[in-house]
XYZ file of C-alpha atoms in Angstrom:
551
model
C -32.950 42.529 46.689
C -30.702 39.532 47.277
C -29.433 36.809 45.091
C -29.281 33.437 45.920
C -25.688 32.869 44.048
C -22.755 33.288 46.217
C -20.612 36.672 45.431
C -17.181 36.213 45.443
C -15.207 39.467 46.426
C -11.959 40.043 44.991
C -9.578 40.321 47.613
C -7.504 43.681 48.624
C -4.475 41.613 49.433
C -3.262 38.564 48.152
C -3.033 36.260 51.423
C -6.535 36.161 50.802
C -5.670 33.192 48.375
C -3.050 31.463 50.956
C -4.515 28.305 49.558
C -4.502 28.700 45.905
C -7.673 27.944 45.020
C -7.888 29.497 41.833
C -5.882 26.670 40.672
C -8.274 23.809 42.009
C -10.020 23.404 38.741
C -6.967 22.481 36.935
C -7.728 19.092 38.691
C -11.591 18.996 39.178
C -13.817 16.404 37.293
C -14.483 18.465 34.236
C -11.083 20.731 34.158
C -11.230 20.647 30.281
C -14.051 22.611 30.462
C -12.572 24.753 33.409
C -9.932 25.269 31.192
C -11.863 26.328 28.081
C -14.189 28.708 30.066
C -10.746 30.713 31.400
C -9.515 30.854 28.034
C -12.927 32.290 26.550
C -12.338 35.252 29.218
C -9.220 35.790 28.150
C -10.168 36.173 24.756
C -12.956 38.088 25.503
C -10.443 40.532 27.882
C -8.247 40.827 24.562
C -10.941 42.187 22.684
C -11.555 44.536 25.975
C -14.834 43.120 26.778
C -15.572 43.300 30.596
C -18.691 40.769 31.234
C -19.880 37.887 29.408
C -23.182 35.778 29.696
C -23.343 32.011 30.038
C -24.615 32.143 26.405
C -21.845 34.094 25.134
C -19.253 31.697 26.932
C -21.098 29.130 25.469
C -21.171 29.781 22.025
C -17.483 31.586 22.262
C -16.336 27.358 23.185
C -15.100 24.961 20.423
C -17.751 23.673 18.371
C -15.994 19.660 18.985
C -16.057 20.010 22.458
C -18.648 22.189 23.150
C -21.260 20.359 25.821
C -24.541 19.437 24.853
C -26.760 22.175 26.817
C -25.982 25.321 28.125
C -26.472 24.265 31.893
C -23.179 22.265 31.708
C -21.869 25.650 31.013
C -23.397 27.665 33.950
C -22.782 25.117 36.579
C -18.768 25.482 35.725
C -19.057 29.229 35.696
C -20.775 28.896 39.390
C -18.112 26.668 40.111
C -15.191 29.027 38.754
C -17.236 31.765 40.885
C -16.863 29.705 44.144
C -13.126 28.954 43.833
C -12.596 33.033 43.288
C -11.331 32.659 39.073
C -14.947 34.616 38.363
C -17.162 37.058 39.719
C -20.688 36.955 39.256
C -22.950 39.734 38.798
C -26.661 40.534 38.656
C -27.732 40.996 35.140
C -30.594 43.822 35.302
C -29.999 44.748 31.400
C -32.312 41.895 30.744
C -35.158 42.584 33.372
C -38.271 43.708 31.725
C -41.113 42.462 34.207
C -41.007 41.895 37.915
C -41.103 38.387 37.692
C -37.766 38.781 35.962
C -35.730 39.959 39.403
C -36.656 36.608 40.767
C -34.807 34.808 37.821
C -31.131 33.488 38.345
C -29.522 35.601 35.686
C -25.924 36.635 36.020
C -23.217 38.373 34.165
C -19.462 37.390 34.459
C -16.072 38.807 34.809
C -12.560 37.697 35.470
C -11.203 38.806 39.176
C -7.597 39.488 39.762
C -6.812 36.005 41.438
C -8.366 34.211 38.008
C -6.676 36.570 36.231
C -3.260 35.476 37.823
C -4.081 31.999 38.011
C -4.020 32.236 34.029
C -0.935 33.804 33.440
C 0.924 31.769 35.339
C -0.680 28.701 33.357
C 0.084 30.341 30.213
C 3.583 30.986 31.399
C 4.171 27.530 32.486
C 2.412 25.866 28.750
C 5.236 28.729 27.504
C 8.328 27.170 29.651
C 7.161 23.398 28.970
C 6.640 24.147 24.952
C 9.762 25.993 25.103
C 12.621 24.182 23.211
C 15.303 26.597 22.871
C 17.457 28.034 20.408
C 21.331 29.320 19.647
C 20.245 33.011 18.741
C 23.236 33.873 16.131
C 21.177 36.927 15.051
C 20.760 38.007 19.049
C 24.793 38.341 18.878
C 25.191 40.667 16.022
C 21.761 42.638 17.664
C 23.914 42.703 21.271
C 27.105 44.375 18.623
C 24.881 46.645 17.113
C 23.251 47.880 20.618
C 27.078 48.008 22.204
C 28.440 50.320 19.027
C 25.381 52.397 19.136
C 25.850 52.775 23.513
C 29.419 53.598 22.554
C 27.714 56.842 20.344
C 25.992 57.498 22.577
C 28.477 57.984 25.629
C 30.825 60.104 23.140
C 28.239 63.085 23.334
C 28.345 66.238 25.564
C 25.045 65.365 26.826
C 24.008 61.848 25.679
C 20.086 61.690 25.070
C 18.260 59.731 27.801
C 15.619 58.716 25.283
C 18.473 56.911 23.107
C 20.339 55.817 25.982
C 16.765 54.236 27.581
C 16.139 52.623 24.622
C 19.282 51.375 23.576
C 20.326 49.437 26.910
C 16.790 47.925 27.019
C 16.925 46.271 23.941
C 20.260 45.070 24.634
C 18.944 44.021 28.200
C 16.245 42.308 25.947
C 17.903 41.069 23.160
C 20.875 39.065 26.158
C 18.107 37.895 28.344
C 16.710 35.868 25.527
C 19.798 34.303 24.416
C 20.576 33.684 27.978
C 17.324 32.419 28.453
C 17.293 30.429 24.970
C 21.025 28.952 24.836
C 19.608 27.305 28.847
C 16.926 25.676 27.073
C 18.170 24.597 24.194
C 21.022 22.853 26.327
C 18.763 21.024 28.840
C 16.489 19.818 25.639
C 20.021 18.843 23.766
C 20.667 16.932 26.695
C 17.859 14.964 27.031
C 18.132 14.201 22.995
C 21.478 12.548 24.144
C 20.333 10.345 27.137
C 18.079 8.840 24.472
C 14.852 9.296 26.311
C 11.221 8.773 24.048
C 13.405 9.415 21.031
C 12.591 7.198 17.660
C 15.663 6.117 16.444
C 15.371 7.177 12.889
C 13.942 10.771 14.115
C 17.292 11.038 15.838
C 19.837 9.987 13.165
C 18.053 12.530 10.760
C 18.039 14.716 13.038
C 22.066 14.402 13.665
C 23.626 15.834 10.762
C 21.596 18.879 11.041
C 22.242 19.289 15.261
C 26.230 18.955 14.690
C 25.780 21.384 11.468
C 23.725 24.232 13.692
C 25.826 23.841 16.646
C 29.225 24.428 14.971
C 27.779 27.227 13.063
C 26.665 28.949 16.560
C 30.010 28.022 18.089
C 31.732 30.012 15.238
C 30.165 32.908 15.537
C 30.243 32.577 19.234
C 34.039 32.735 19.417
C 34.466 35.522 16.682
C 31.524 37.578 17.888
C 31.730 37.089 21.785
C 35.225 37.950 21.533
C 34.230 41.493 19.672
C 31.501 41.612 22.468
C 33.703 41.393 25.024
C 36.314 44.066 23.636
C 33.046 46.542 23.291
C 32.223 45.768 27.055
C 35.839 46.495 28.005
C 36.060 49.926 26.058
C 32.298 50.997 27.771
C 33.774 50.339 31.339
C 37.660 51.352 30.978
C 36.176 54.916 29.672
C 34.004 55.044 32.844
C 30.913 55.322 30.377
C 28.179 52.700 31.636
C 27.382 54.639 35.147
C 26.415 57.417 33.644
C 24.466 55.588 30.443
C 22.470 53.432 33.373
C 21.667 56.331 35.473
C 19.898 58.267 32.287
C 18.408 55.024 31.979
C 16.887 54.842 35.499
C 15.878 58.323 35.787
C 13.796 57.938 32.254
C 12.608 54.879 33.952
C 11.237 56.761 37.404
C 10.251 59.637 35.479
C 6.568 58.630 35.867
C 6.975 57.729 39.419
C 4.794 60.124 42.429
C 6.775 63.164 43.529
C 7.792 61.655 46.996
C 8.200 58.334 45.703
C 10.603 59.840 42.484
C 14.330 59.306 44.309
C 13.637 56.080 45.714
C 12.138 54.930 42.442
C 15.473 56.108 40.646
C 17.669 54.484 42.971
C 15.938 51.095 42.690
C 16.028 51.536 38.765
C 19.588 52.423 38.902
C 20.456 49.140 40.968
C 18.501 47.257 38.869
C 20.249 48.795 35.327
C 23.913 47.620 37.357
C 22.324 44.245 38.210
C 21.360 43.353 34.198
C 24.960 45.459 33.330
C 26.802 43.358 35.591
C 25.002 39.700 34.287
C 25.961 41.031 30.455
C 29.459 41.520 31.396
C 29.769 37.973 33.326
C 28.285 36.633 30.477
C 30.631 37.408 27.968
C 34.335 38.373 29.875
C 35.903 36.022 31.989
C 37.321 37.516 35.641
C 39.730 36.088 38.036
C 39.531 32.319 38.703
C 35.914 32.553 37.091
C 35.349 31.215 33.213
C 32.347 33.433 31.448
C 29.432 32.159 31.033
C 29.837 32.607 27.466
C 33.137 30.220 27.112
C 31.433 27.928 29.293
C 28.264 27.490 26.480
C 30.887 27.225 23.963
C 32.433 24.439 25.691
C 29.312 22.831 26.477
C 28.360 23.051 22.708
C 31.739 21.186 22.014
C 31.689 18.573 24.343
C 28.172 17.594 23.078
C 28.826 16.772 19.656
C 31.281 13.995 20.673
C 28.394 12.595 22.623
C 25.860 12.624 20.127
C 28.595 10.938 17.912
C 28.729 8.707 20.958
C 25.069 7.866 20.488
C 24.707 7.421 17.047
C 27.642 4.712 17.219
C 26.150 2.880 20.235
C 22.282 3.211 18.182
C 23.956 1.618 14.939
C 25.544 -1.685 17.105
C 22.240 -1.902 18.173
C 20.749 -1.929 14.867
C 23.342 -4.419 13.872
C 22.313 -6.766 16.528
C 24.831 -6.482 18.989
C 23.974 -6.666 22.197
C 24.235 -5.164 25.339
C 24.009 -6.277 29.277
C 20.848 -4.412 29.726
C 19.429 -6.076 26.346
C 20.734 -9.392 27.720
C 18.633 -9.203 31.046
C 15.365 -8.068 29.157
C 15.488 -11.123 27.621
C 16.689 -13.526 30.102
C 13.275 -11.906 32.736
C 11.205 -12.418 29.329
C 12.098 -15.822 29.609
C 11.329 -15.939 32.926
C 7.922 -14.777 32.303
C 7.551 -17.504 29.495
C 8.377 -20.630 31.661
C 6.080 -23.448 32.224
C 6.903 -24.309 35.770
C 9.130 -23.550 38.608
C 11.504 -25.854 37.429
C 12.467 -24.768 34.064
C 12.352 -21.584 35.836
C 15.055 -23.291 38.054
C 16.725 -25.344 35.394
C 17.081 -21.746 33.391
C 18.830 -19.859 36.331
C 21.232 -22.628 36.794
C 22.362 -22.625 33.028
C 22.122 -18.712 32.799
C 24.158 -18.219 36.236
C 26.162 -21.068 36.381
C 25.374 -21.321 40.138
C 25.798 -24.847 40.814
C 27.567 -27.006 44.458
C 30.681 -26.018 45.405
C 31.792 -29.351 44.839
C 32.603 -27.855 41.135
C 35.749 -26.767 42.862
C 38.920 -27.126 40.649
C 40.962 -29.943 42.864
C 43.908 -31.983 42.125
C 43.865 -35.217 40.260
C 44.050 -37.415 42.924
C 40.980 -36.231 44.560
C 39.218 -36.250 41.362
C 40.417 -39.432 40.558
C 39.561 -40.948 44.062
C 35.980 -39.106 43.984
C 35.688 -41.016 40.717
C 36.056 -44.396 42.229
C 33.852 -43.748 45.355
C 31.547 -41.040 44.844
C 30.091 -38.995 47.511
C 26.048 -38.725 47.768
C 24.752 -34.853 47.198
C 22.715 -35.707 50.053
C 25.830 -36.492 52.313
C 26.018 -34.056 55.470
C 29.432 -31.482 55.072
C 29.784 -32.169 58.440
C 30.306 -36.334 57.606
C 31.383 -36.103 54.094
C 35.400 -36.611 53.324
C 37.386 -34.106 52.834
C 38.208 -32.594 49.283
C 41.960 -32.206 48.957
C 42.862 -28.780 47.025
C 45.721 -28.141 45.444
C 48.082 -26.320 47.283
C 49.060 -23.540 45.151
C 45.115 -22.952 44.375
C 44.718 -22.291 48.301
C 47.977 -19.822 48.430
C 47.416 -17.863 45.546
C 43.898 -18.341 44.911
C 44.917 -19.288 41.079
C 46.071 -22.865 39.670
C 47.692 -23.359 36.638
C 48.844 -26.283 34.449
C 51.980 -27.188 33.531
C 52.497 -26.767 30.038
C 54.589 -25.826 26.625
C 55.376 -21.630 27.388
C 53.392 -19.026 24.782
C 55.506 -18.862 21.231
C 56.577 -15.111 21.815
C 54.930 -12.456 19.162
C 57.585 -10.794 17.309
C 56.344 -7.567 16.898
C 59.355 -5.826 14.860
C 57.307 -5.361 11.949
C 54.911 -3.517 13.449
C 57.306 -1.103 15.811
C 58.962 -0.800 12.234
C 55.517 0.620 10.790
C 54.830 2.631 13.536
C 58.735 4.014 13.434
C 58.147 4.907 9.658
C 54.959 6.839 10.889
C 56.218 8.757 13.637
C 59.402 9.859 11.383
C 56.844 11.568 8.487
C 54.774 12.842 11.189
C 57.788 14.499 12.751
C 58.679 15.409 8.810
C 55.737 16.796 7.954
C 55.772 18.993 11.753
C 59.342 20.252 10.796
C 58.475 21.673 7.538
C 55.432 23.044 8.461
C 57.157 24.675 11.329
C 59.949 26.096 9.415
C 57.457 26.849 6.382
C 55.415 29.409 9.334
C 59.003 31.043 10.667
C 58.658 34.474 9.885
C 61.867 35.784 10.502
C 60.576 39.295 11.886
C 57.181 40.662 12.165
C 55.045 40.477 9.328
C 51.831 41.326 8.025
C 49.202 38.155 7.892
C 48.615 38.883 4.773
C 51.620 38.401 3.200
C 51.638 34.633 5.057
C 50.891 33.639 1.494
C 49.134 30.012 0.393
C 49.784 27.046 3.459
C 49.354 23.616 2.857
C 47.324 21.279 5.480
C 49.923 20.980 7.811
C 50.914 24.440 8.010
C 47.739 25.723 8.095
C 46.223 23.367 11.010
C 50.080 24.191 13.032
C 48.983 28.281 11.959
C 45.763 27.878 13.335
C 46.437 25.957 16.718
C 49.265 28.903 17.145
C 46.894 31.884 16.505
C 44.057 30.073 19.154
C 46.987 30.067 21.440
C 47.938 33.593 20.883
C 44.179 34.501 21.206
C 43.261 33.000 24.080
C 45.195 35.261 25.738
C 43.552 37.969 24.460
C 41.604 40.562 26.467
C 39.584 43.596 25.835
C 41.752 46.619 25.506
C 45.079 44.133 24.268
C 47.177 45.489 21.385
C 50.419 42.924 21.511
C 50.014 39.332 22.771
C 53.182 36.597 23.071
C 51.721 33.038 23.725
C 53.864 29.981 23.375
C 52.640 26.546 21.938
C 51.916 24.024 23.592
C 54.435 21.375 23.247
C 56.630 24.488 23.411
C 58.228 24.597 19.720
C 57.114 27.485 18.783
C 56.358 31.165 19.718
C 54.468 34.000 18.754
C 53.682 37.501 18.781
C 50.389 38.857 17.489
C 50.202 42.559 17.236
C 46.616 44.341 16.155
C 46.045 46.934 13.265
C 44.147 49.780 13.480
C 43.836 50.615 9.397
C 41.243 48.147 8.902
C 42.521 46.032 6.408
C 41.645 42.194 5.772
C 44.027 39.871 5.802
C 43.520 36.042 3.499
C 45.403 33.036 3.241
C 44.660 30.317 1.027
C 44.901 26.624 1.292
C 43.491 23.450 -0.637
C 40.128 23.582 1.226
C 39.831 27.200 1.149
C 40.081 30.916 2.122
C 40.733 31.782 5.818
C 39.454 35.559 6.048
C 40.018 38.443 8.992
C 41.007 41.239 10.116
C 45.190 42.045 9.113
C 47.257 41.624 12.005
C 51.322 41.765 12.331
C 52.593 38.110 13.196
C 55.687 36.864 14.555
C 56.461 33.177 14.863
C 60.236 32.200 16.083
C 61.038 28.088 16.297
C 62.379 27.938 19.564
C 63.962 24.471 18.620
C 66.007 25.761 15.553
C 69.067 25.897 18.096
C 68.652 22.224 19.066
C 68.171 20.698 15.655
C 71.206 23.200 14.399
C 73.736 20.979 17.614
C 71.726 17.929 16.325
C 73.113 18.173 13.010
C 76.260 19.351 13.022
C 79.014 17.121 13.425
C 80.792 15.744 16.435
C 83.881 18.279 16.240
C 82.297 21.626 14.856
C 81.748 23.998 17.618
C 78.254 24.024 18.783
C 76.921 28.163 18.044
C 75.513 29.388 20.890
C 71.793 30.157 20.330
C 70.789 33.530 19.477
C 69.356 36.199 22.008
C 65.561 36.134 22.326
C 63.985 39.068 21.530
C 61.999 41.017 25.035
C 58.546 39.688 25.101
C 55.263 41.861 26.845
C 54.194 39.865 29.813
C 51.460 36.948 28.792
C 47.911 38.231 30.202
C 46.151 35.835 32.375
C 42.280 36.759 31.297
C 40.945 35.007 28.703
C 38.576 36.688 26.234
């Protein structure tokens, strides 16, 4: 018994489809309701239904845009048959008489290429919806999974199960925020360039950005450091090999028997690969940044910009104007003139493009051109000469005599800016010697700062901990205008270290500090007087060597 519908045989290899044309309906005549068929098989496959009749895909369609008859529907489905995204099937269920084999009734199912064609569709609605997020939470998950891999490596036999399950939701947990801190950057920068953006949806929208992306970069810095120390401990104990090769033997447990060690070994590689991408991520290597510090600068360096915008947005508002502003309007006037020559007499006075007989000459000629004029329809070739001045021809510039500029006396001003610099340098010196410790002690016992001290404390300890790296105990850094040094040492009691100032409490783990004014010798020369003997500075205490590898 034959059909007269055309089968359409799902291919055993995929170069079947070399020319995609599963995907040819997404730009057919009626792909709406190309579109809404697929998705009706895909509903109907989530509810593990195999076939469906042209009725059922008909009523299964949304009642709005649901065609009038249910012939519409059939001729798509024998279109979606023909381009390979459905098969089509004989429906005997129905057949009660003879006459009934001789009807065109057909059952339909999803094939493998229709069923691929959707995914990808779905995947690419997924990327293109996709706007990205700074996943806080996914950095205290990727602490959590690190402590828990660090149990797990400190047992005589570490569980595979445990170990399995751990690293993938760490694999998971980093491949989102990877995945999500991309996006959200690439949609943060097209918020900046200003493109389809209302401006009132954007400078709402401001205060909130800035807010969310300092948050993230705080926890970024005080958790990715912790991150990276984790990572450090895992590989300076030799502990991730073996933790990834439980992991990839639990993964080819399932595999055939003569497939099983060549299953394992691609799993392993595969476990190194997303190990290696998690540690790149967060530590920074030889003459390579981490991707981590990278985001965080990134992060930084936007909210300047989107300060940037808002200010340029608000002289907009205001009515200032810009060059591109000015040349929409000038070409709208174009458009708007009567005839060629306003359109002419418009260039001239926006371009000032006039004869160069406009030339800036001397007075003579001027005064001489004034008493004979020359026609503008005169010949160059038979018109006189136009004497130029000769210092406009050597220098290309012509200036007239005159009374000199009344020089500015600027004394008041140098004396305001004197007075400024000299409490500035104040205020430095007594926050500087208000932070000398004299010997190592314990941050907590810094005691209350005021502004000053505590912004010179702060840029001191970001000094000291950007040279930090996983497995440091003792770190010397120096500051930057070199005035200062110091000597952070770590604790290992667990105590928590405060210090309080006017806008207030700065909380975190107790360290021992050391902070020596290297300039206490110069200012000591500086003010003693002109016959004391100068004291010789004393000795610097032996330093550890400054570490290269930033957290």
């Amino acid at each position: 018994m034959t059909s007269d519908t055309p089968q359409t045989p799902e291919p055993s290899q995929p170069s079947a489809y070399v020319h995609y044309a599963p995907f040819a309906h997404l730009t057919a005549p009626n792909a709406p309701l190309y579109r809404q068929v697929m998705r009706a098989f895909l509903a109907a496959k989530e509810r593990f239904a195999v076939h469906l009749r042209p009725e059922d895909v008909y009523a299964a369609l949304d009642a709005g845009d649901r065609p009038a008859d249910l012939d519409a529907v059939t001729q798509a489905l024998d279109k979606l048959v023909e381009w390979g995204n459905l098969r089509a099937d004989p429906d005997h269920a129905r057949v009660t008489a003879v006459e009934d084999f001789y009807r065109r009734r057909f059952i339909y199912q999803l094939t493998r290429a229709g069923e691929a064609a959707e995914a990808a569709l779905g995947t690419y609605d997924e990327v293109l919806g996709r706007r990205g997020e700074l996943q806080a939470v996914a950095l205290h998950d990727i602490v959590t999974q690190l402590r828990a891999l660090l149990v797990i490596a400190a047992e005589d036999e570490p569980d595979p199960a445990k170990a399995y399950v751990a690293l993938s939701v760490l694999t998971a947990r980093f491949t989102d925020l990877a995945d999500n801190a991309r996006a959200f950057m690439g949609s943060l920068q097209r918020t900046i360039d200003l493109h389809d953006i209302e401006v009132e949806a954007f400078l709402a929208y401001k205060d909130r950005l800035i807010q969310y992306l300092e948050r993230f970069i705080q926890d970024l810095i005080t958790l990715g450091g912790r991150i990276a120390l984790l990572i450090g401990e895992l590989e300076e104990q030799e502990r991730v090999g073996p933790l990834l090769r439980l992991a990839a033997a639990r993964e080819a447990a399932d595999a055939a028997p003569e497939d099983a060690e060549r299953a394992e070994a691609v799993a392993y590689e595969r476990w190194a690969a997303r190990w290696s991408g998690l540690a790149e991520w967060f530590v920074s290597g030889e003459g390579r940044e981490s991707q981590a510090r990278l985001l965080r600068g990134r992060a930084l360096g936007s909210i300047p910009q989107l300060l940037a915008v808002v200010r340029q947005l608000n002289e907009r508002r205001a009515g200032r104007s810009d060059r591109s502003a000015d040349f929409r309007t000038l070409a709208r006037w174009f458009a708007q003139a009567p005839d060629d020559e306003a359109r002419h007499r418009l260039w001239r006075v926006a371009f000032g493009l006039h004869s160069s007989r406009h030339l800036t000459v001397d007075a003579d000629t001027l005064t001489e051109r004034a008493a004979a004029p020359e026609p503008a329809s005169t010949p160059w070739s038979e018109a006189r000469p136009l004497r130029i001045s000769p210092q406009l021809r050597r220098t290309g510039s012509y200036e007239r005599r005159g009374r000199p500029r009344r020089v500015a006396d600027r004394g008041e001003a140098k004396r305001r800016l004197a007075e400024i610099a000299a409490r500035q340098t104040e205020e430095t010196r007594r926050a500087q010697d208000r932070l000398v410790t004299d010997g190592p002690v314990r941050l907590s016992r810094l005691g209350g700062l005021d502004p000053h001290a505590f912004q010179l404390f702060l840029r001191l300890l970001g000094d000291a901990l950007a040279t930090w790296r996983p497995g440091t105990i003792t770190t010397v850094a120096t500051s930057g205008d070199g005035s200062m040094e110091i000597r952070l040492t770590a604790l290992d009691d667990g105590s928590t270290a405060e210090v309080r100032t006017p806008d207030g409490v700065f909380s975190g783990p107790d360290h021992l500090i050391d902070i020596v004014d290297l300039t206490a010798g110069q200012r000591d020369r500086a003010a003693a007087p002109a016959s004391a003997p100068v004291p010789l500075p004393a000795p610097r205490r032996d330093t550890a060597p400054q570490l290269t590898e930033d957290r």
